[in-house]
JSON list of C-alpha atoms in Angstrom, two decimals:
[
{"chain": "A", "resi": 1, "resn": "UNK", "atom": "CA", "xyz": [137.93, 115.03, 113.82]},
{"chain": "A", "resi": 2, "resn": "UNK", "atom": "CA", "xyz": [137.94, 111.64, 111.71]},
{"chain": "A", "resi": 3, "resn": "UNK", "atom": "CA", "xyz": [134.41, 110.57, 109.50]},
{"chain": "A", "resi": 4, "resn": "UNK", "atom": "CA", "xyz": [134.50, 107.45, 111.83]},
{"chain": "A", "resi": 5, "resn": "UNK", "atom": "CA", "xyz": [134.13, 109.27, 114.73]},
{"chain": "A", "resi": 6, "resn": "UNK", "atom": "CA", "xyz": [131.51, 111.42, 113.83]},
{"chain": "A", "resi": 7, "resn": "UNK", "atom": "CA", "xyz": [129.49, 108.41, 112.09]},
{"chain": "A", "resi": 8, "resn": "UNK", "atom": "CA", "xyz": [129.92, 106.62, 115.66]},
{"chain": "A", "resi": 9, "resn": "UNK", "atom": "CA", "xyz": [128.66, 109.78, 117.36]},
{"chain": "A", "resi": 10, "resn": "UNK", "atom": "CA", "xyz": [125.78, 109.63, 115.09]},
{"chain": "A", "resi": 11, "resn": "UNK", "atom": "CA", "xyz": [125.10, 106.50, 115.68]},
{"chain": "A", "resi": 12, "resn": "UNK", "atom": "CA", "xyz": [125.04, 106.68, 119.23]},
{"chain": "A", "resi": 13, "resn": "UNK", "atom": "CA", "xyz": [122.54, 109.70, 119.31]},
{"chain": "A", "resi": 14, "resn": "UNK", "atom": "CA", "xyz": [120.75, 107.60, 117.33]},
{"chain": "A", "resi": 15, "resn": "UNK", "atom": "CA", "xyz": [120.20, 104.47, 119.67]},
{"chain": "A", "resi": 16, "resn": "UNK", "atom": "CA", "xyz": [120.25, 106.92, 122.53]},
{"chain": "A", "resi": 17, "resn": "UNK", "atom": "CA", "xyz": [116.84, 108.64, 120.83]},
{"chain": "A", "resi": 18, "resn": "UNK", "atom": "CA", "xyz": [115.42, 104.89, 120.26]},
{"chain": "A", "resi": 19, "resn": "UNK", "atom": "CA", "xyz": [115.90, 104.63, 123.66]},
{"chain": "A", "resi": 20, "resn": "UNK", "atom": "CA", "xyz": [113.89, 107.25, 124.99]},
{"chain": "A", "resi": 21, "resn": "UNK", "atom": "CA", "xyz": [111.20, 106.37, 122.84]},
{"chain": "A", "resi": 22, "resn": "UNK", "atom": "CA", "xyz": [111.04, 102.80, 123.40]},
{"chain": "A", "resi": 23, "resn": "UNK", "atom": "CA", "xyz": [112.09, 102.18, 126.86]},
{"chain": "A", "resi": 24, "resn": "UNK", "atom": "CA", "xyz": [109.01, 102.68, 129.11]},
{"chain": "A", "resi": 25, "resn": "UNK", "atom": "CA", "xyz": [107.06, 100.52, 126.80]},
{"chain": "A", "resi": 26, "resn": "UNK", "atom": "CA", "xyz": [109.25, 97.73, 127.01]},
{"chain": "A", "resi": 27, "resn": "UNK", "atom": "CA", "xyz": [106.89, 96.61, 130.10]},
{"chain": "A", "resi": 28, "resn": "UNK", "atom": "CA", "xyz": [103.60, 97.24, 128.51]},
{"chain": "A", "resi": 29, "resn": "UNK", "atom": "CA", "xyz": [104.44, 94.50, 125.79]},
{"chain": "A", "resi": 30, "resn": "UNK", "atom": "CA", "xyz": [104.72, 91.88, 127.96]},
{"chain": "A", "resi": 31, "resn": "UNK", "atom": "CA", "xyz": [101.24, 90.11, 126.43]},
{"chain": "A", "resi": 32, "resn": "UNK", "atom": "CA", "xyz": [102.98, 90.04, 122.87]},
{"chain": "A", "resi": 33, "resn": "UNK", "atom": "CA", "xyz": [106.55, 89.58, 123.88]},
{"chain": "A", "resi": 34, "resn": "UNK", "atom": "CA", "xyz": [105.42, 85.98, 126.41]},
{"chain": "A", "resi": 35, "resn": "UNK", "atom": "CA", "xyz": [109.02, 84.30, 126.64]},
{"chain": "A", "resi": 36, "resn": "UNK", "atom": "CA", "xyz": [111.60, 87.27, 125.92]},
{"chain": "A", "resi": 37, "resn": "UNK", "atom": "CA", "xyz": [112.00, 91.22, 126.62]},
{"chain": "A", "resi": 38, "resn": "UNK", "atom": "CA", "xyz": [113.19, 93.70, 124.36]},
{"chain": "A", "resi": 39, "resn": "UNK", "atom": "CA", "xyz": [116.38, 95.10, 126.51]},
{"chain": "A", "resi": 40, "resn": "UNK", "atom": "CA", "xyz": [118.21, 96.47, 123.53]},
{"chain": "A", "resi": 41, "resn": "UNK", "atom": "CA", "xyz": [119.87, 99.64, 123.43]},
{"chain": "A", "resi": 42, "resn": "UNK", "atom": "CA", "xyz": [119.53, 100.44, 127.14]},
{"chain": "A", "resi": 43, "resn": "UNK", "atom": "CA", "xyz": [122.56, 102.42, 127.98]},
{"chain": "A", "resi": 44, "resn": "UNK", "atom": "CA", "xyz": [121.27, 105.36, 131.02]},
{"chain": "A", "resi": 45, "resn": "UNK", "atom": "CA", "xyz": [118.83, 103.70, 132.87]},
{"chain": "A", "resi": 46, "resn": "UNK", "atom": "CA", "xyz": [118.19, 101.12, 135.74]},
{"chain": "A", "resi": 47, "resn": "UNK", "atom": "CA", "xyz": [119.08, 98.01, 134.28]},
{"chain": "A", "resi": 48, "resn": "UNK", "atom": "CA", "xyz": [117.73, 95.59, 136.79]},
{"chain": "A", "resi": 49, "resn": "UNK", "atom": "CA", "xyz": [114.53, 97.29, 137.10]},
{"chain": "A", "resi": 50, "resn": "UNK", "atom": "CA", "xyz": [112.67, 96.06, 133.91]},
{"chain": "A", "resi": 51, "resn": "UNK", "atom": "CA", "xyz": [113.80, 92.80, 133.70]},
{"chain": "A", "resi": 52, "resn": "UNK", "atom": "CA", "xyz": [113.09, 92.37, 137.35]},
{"chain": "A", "resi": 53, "resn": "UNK", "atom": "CA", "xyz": [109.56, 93.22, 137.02]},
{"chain": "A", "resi": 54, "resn": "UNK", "atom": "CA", "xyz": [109.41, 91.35, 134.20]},
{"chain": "A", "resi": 55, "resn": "UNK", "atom": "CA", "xyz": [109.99, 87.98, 135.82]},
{"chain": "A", "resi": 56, "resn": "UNK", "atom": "CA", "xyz": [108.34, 88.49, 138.71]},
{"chain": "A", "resi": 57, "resn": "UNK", "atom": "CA", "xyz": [105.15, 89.43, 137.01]},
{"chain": "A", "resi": 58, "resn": "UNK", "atom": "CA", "xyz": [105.44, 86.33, 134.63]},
{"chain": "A", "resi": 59, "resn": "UNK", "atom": "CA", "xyz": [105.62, 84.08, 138.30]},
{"chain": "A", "resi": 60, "resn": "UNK", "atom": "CA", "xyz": [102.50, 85.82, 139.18]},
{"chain": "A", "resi": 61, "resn": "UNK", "atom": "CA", "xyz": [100.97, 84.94, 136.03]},
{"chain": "A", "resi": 62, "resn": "UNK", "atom": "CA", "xyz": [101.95, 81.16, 136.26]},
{"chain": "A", "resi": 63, "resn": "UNK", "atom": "CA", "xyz": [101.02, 80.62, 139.88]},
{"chain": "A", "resi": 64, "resn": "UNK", "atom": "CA", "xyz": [97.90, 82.24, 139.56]},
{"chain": "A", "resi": 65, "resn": "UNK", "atom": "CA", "xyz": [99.08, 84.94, 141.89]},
{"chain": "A", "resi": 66, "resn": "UNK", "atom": "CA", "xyz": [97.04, 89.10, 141.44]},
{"chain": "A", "resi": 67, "resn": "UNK", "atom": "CA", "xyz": [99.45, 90.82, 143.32]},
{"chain": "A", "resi": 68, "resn": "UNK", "atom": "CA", "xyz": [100.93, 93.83, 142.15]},
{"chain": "A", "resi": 69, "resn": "UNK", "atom": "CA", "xyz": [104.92, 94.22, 141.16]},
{"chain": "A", "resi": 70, "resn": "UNK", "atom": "CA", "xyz": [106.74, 97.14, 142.28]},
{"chain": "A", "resi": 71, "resn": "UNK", "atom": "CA", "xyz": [110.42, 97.39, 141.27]},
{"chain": "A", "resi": 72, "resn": "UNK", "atom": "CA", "xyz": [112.54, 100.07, 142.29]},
{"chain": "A", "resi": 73, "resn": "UNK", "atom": "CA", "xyz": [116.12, 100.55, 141.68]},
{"chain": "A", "resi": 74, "resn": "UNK", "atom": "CA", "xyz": [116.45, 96.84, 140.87]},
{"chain": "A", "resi": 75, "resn": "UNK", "atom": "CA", "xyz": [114.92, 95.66, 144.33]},
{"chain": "A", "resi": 76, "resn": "UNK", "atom": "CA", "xyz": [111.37, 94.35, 144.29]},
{"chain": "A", "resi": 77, "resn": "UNK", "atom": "CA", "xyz": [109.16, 96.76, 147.33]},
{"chain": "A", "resi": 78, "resn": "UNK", "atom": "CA", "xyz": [107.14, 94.72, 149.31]},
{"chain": "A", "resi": 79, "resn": "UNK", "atom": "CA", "xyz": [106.15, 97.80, 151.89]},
{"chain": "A", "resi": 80, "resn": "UNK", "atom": "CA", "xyz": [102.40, 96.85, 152.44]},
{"chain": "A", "resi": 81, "resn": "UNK", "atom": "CA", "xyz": [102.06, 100.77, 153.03]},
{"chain": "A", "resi": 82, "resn": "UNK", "atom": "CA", "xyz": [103.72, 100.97, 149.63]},
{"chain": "A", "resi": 83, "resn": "UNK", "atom": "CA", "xyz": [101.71, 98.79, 147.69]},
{"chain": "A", "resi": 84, "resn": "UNK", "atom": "CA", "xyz": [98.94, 100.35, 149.40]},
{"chain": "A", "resi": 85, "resn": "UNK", "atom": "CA", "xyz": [99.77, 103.92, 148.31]},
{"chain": "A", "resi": 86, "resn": "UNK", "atom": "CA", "xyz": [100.35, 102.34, 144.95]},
{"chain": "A", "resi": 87, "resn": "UNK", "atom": "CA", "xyz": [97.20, 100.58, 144.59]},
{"chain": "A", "resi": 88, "resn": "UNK", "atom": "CA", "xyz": [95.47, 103.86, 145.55]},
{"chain": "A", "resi": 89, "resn": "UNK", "atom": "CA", "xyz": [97.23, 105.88, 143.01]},
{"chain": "A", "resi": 90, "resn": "UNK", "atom": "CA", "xyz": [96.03, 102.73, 140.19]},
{"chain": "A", "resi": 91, "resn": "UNK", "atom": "CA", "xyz": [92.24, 102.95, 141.54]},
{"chain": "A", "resi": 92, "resn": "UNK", "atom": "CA", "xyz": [92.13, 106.66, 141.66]},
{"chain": "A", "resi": 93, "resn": "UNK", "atom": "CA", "xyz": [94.08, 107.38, 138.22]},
{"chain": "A", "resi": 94, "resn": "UNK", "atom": "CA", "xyz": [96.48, 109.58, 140.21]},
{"chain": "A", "resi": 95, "resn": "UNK", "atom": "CA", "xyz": [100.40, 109.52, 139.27]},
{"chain": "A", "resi": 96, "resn": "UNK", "atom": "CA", "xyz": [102.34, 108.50, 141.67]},
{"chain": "A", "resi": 97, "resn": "UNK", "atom": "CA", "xyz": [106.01, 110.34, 142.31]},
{"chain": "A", "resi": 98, "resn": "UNK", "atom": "CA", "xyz": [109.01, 108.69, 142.19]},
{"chain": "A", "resi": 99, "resn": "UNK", "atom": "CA", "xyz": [111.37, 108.88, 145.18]},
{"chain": "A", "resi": 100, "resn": "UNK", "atom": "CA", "xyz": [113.33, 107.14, 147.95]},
{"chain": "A", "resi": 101, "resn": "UNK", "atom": "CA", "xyz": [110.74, 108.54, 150.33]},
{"chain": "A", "resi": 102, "resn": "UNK", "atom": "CA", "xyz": [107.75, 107.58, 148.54]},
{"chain": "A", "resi": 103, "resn": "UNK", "atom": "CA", "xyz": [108.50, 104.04, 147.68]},
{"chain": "A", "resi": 104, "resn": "UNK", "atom": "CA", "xyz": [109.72, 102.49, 151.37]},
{"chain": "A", "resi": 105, "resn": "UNK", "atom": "CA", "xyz": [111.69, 105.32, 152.75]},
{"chain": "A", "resi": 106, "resn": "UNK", "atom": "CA", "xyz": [115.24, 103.62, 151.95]},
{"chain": "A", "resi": 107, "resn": "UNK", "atom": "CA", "xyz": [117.43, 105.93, 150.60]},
{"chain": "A", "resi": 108, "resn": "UNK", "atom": "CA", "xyz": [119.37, 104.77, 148.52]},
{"chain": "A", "resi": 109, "resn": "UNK", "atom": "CA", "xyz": [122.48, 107.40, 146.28]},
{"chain": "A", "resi": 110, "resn": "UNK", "atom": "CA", "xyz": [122.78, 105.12, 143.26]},
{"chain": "A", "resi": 111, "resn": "UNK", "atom": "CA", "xyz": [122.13, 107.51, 140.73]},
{"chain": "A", "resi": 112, "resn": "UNK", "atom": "CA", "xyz": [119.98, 106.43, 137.31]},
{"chain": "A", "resi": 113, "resn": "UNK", "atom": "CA", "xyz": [117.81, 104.43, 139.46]},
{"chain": "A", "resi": 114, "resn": "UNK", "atom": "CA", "xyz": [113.76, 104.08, 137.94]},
{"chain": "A", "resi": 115, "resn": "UNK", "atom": "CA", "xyz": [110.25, 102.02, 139.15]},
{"chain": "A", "resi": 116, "resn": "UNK", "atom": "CA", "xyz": [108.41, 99.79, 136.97]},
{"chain": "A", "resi": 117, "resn": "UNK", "atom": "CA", "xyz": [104.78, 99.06, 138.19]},
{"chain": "A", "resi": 118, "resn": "UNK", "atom": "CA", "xyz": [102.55, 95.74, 137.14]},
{"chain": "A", "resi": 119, "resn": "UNK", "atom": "CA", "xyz": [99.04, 95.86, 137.94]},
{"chain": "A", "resi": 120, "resn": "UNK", "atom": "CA", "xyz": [96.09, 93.61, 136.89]},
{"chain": "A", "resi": 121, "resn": "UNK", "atom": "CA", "xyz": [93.63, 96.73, 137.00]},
{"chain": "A", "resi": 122, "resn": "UNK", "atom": "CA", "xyz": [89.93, 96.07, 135.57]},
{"chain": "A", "resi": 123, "resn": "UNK", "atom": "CA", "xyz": [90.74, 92.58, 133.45]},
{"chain": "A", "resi": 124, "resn": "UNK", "atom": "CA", "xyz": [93.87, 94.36, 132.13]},
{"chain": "A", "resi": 125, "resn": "UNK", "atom": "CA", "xyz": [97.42, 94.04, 132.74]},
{"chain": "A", "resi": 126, "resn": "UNK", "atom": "CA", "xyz": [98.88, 97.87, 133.17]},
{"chain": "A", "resi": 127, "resn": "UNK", "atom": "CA", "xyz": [102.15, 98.73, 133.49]},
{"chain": "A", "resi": 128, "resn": "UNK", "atom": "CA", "xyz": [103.59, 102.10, 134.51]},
{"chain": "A", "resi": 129, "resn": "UNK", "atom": "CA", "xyz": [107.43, 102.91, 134.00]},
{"chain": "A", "resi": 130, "resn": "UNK", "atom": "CA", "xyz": [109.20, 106.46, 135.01]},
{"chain": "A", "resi": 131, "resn": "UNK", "atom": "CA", "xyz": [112.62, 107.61, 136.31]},
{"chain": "A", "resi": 132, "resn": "UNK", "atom": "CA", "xyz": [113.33, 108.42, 139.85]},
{"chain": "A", "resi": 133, "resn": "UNK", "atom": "CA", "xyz": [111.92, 112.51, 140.60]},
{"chain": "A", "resi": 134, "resn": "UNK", "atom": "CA", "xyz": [109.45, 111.75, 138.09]},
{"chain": "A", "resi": 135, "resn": "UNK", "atom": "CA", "xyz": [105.88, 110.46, 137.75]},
{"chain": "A", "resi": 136, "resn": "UNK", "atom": "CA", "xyz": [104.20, 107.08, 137.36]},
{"chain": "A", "resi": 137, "resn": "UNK", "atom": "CA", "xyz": [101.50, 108.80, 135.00]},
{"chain": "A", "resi": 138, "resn": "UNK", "atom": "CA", "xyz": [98.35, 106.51, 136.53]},
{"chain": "A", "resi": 139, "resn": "UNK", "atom": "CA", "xyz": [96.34, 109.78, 135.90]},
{"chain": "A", "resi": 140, "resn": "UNK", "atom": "CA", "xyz": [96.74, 109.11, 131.76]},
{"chain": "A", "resi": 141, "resn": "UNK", "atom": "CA", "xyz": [95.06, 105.99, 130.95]},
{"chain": "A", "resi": 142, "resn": "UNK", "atom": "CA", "xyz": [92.14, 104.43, 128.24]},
{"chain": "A", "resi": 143, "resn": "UNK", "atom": "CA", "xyz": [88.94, 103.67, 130.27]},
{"chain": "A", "resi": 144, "resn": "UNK", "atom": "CA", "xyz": [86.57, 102.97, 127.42]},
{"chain": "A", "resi": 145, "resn": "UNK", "atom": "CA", "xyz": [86.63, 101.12, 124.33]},
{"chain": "A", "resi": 146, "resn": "UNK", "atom": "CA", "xyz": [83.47, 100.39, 122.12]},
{"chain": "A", "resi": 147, "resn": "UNK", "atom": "CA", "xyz": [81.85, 99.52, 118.83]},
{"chain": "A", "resi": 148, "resn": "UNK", "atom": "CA", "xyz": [78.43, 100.25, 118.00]},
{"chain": "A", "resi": 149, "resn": "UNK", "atom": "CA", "xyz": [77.77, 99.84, 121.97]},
{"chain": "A", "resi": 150, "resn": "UNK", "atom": "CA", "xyz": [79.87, 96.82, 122.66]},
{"chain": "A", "resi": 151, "resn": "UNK", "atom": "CA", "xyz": [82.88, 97.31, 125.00]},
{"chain": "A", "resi": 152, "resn": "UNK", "atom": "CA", "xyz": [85.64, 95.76, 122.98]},
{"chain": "A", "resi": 153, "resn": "UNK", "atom": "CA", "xyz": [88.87, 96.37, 125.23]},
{"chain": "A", "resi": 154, "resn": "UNK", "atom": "CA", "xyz": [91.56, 94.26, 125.15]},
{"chain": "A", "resi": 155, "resn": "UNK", "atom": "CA", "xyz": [94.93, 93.71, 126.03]},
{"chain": "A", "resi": 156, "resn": "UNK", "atom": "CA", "xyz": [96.19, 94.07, 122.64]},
{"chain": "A", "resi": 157, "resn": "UNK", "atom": "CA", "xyz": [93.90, 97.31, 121.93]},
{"chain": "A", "resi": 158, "resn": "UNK", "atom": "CA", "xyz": [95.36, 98.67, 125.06]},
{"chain": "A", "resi": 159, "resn": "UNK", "atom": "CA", "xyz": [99.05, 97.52, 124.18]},
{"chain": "A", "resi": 160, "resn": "UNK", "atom": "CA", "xyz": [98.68, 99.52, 121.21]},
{"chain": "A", "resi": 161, "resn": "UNK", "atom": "CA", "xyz": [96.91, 102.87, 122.22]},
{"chain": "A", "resi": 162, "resn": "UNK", "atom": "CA", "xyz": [98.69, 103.39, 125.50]},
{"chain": "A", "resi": 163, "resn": "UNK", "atom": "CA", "xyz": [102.31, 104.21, 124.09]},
{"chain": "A", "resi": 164, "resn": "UNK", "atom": "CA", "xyz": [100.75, 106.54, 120.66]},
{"chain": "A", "resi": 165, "resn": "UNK", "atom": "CA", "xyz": [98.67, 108.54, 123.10]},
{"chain": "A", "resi": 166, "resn": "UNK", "atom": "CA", "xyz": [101.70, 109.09, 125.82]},
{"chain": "A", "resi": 167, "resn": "UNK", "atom": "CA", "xyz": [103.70, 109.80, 122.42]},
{"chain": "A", "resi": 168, "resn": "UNK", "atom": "CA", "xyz": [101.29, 111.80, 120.75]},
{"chain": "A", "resi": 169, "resn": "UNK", "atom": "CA", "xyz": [101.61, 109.58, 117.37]},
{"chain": "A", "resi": 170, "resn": "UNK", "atom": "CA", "xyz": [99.15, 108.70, 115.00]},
{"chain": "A", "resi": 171, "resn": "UNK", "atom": "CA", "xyz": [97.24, 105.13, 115.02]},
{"chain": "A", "resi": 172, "resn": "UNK", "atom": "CA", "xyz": [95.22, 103.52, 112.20]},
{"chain": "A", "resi": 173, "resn": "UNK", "atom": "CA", "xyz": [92.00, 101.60, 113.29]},
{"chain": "A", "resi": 174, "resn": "UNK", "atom": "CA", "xyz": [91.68, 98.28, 111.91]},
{"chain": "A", "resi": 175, "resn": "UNK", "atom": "CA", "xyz": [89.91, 94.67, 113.24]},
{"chain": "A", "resi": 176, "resn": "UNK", "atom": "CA", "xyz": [93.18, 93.02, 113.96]},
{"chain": "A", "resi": 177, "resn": "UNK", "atom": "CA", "xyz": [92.68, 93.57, 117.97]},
{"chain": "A", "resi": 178, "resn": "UNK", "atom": "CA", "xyz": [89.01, 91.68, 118.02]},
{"chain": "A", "resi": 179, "resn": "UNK", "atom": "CA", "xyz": [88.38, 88.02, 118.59]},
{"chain": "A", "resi": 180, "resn": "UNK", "atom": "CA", "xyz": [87.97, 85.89, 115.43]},
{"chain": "A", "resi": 181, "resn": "UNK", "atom": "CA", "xyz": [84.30, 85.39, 116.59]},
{"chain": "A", "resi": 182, "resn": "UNK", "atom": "CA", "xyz": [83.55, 88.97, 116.34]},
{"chain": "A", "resi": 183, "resn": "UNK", "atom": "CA", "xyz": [85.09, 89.64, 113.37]},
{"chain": "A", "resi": 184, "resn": "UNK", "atom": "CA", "xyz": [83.11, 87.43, 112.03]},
{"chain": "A", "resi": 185, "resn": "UNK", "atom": "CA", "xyz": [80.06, 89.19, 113.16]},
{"chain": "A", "resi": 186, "resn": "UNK", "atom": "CA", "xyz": [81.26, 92.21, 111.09]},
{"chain": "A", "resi": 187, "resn": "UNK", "atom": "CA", "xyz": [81.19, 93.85, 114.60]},
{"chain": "A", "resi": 188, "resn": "UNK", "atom": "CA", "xyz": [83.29, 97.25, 114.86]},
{"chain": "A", "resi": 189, "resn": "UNK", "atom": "CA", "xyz": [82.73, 99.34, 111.64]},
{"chain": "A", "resi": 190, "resn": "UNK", "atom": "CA", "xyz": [83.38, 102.23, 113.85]},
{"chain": "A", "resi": 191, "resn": "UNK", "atom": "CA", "xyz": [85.38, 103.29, 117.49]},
{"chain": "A", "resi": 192, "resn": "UNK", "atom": "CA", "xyz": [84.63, 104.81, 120.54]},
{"chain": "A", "resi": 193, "resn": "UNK", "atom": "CA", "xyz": [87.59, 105.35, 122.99]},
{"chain": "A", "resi": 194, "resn": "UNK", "atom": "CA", "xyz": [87.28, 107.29, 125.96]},
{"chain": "A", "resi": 195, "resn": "UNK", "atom": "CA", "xyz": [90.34, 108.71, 127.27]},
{"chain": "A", "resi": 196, "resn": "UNK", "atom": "CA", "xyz": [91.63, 109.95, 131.11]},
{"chain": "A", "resi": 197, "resn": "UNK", "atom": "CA", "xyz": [93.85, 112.62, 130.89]},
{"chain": "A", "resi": 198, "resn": "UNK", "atom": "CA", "xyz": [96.62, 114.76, 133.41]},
{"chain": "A", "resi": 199, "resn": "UNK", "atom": "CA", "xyz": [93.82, 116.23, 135.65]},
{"chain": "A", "resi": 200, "resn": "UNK", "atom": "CA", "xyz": [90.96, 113.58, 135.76]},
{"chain": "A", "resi": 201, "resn": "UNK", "atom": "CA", "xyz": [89.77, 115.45, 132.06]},
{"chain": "A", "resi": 202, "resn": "UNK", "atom": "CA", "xyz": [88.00, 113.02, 130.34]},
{"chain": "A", "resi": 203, "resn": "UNK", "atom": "CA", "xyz": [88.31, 112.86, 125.93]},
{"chain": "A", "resi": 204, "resn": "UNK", "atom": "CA", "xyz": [86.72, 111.14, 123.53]},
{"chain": "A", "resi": 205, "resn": "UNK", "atom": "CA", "xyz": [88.13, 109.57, 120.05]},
{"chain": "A", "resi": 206, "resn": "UNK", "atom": "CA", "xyz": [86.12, 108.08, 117.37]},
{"chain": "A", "resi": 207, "resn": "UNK", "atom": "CA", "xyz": [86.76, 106.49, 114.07]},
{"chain": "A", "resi": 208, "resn": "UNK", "atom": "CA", "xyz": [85.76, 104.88, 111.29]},
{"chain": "A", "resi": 209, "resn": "UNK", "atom": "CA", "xyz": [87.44, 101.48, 110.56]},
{"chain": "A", "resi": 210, "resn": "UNK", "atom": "CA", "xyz": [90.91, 102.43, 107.78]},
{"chain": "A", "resi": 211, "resn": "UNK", "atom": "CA", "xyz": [90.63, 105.90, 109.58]},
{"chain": "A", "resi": 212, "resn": "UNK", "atom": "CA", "xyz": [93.78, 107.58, 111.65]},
{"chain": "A", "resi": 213, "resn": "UNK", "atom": "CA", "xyz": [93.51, 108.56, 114.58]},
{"chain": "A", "resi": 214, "resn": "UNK", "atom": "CA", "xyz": [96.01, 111.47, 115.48]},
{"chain": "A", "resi": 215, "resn": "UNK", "atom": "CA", "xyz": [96.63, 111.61, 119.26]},
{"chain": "A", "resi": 216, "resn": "UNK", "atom": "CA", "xyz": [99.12, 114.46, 118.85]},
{"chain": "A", "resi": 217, "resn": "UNK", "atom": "CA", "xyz": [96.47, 117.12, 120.89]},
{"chain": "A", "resi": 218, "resn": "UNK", "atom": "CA", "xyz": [97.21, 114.34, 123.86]},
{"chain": "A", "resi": 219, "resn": "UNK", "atom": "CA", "xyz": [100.62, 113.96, 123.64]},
{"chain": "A", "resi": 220, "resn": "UNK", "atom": "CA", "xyz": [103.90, 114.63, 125.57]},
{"chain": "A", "resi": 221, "resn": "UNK", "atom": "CA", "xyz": [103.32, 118.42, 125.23]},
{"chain": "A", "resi": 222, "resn": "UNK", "atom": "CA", "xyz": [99.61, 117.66, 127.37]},
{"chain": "A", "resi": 223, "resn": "UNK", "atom": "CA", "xyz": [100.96, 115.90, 129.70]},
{"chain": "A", "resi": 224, "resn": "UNK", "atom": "CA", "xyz": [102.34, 118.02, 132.64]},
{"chain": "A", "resi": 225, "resn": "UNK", "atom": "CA", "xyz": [105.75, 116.70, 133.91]},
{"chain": "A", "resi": 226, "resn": "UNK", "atom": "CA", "xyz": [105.19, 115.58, 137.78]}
]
């Protein structure tokens, strides 16, 4: 077997590994990313699905419209019972299993096929991707974020937690997420994030501003597969 072919191979594990670790993010960056999405490197999944949800949610956003996006297999769900099984599942942190059945009943053999989920859920845009027979993990989510008593959650603080705490990676606390005003202040010399976990268990993080936070005790490993 040639060098070139097992360089290729390499590579391809490679971008296939980058895959799995980026992919169900891709939707949760929509605040940073506004006119483009990262669709790089997407080789065994739904393609349709993220860049589906993607628009639509952005012609919610211009038009002023709350409703919530669900994409599945590349076809946008408009079941009212859907969306409001869906809606329950957001409200009540459940997850929310991914099947033909459970998302309109139309079954449909394409294999590969996944559901992305937009939701403007307490002043925050959340977003929820997962493979078909799989979970949309609703039940994992930040509920709490504050500094010396003031609730400081944002989009961008919530951008960056949600993906190091599904991942179990580490994340360093700075300023950078608050307003300019509140930096100013000299608000935020310390963190308070309370956490939602698989089974309603609720966990708290603190930390000091330069400190890291190590969200490895709530990562993949903690987070039962639905």
């Amino acid at each position: 077997m040639s060098n070139s072919y097992l360089s290729g191979s390499s590579e391809l594990e490679k971008a296939q590994q980058t895959q799995k670790e980026r992919f169900p993010w891709v939707l949760q960056r929509l605040e940073r990313s506004v006119n483009r999405i990262d669709m790089d490197k997407i080789e065994t999944t739904d393609l349709l699905t993220v860049p589906l949800a993607n628009s639509l949610q952005r012609y919610n956003d211009f038009n002023g419209i709350n409703n919530t996006v669900i994409v599945y297999g590349g076809k946008r769900i408009t079941n009212q019972t859907v969306l409001d099984a869906v809606r329950k599942a957001i409200e009540h942190g459940k997850p929310f299993h991914v099947s033909d059945e459970s998302l309109g009943g139309v079954v449909n053999n394409r294999k590969r096929k996944s559901a992305a989920i937009l939701c403007r859920h307490r002043g925050l845009l959340k977003a929820r991707w997962a493979p078909e027979s799989q979970a949309l993990r609703f039940d994992t989510d930040i509920t709490e974020a504050h500094c010396e008593k003031h609730d400081v959650m944002s989009q961008s603080l919530y951008n960056a937690l949600l993906p190091k705490i599904f991942s179990g990676r580490k994340w360093k606390f700075s300023r950078d997420f608050l307003r300019p005003s509140e930096k100013a202040s000299g608000l935020c010399k310390s963190i308070h994030i309370r956490l939602r976990m698989a089974g309603g268990k609720l966990e708290g993080v603190k930390a000091k501003k330069g400190e890291i936070v190590d969200f490895a005790k709530f990562g993949p490993s903690k987070i039962r597969r639905l």
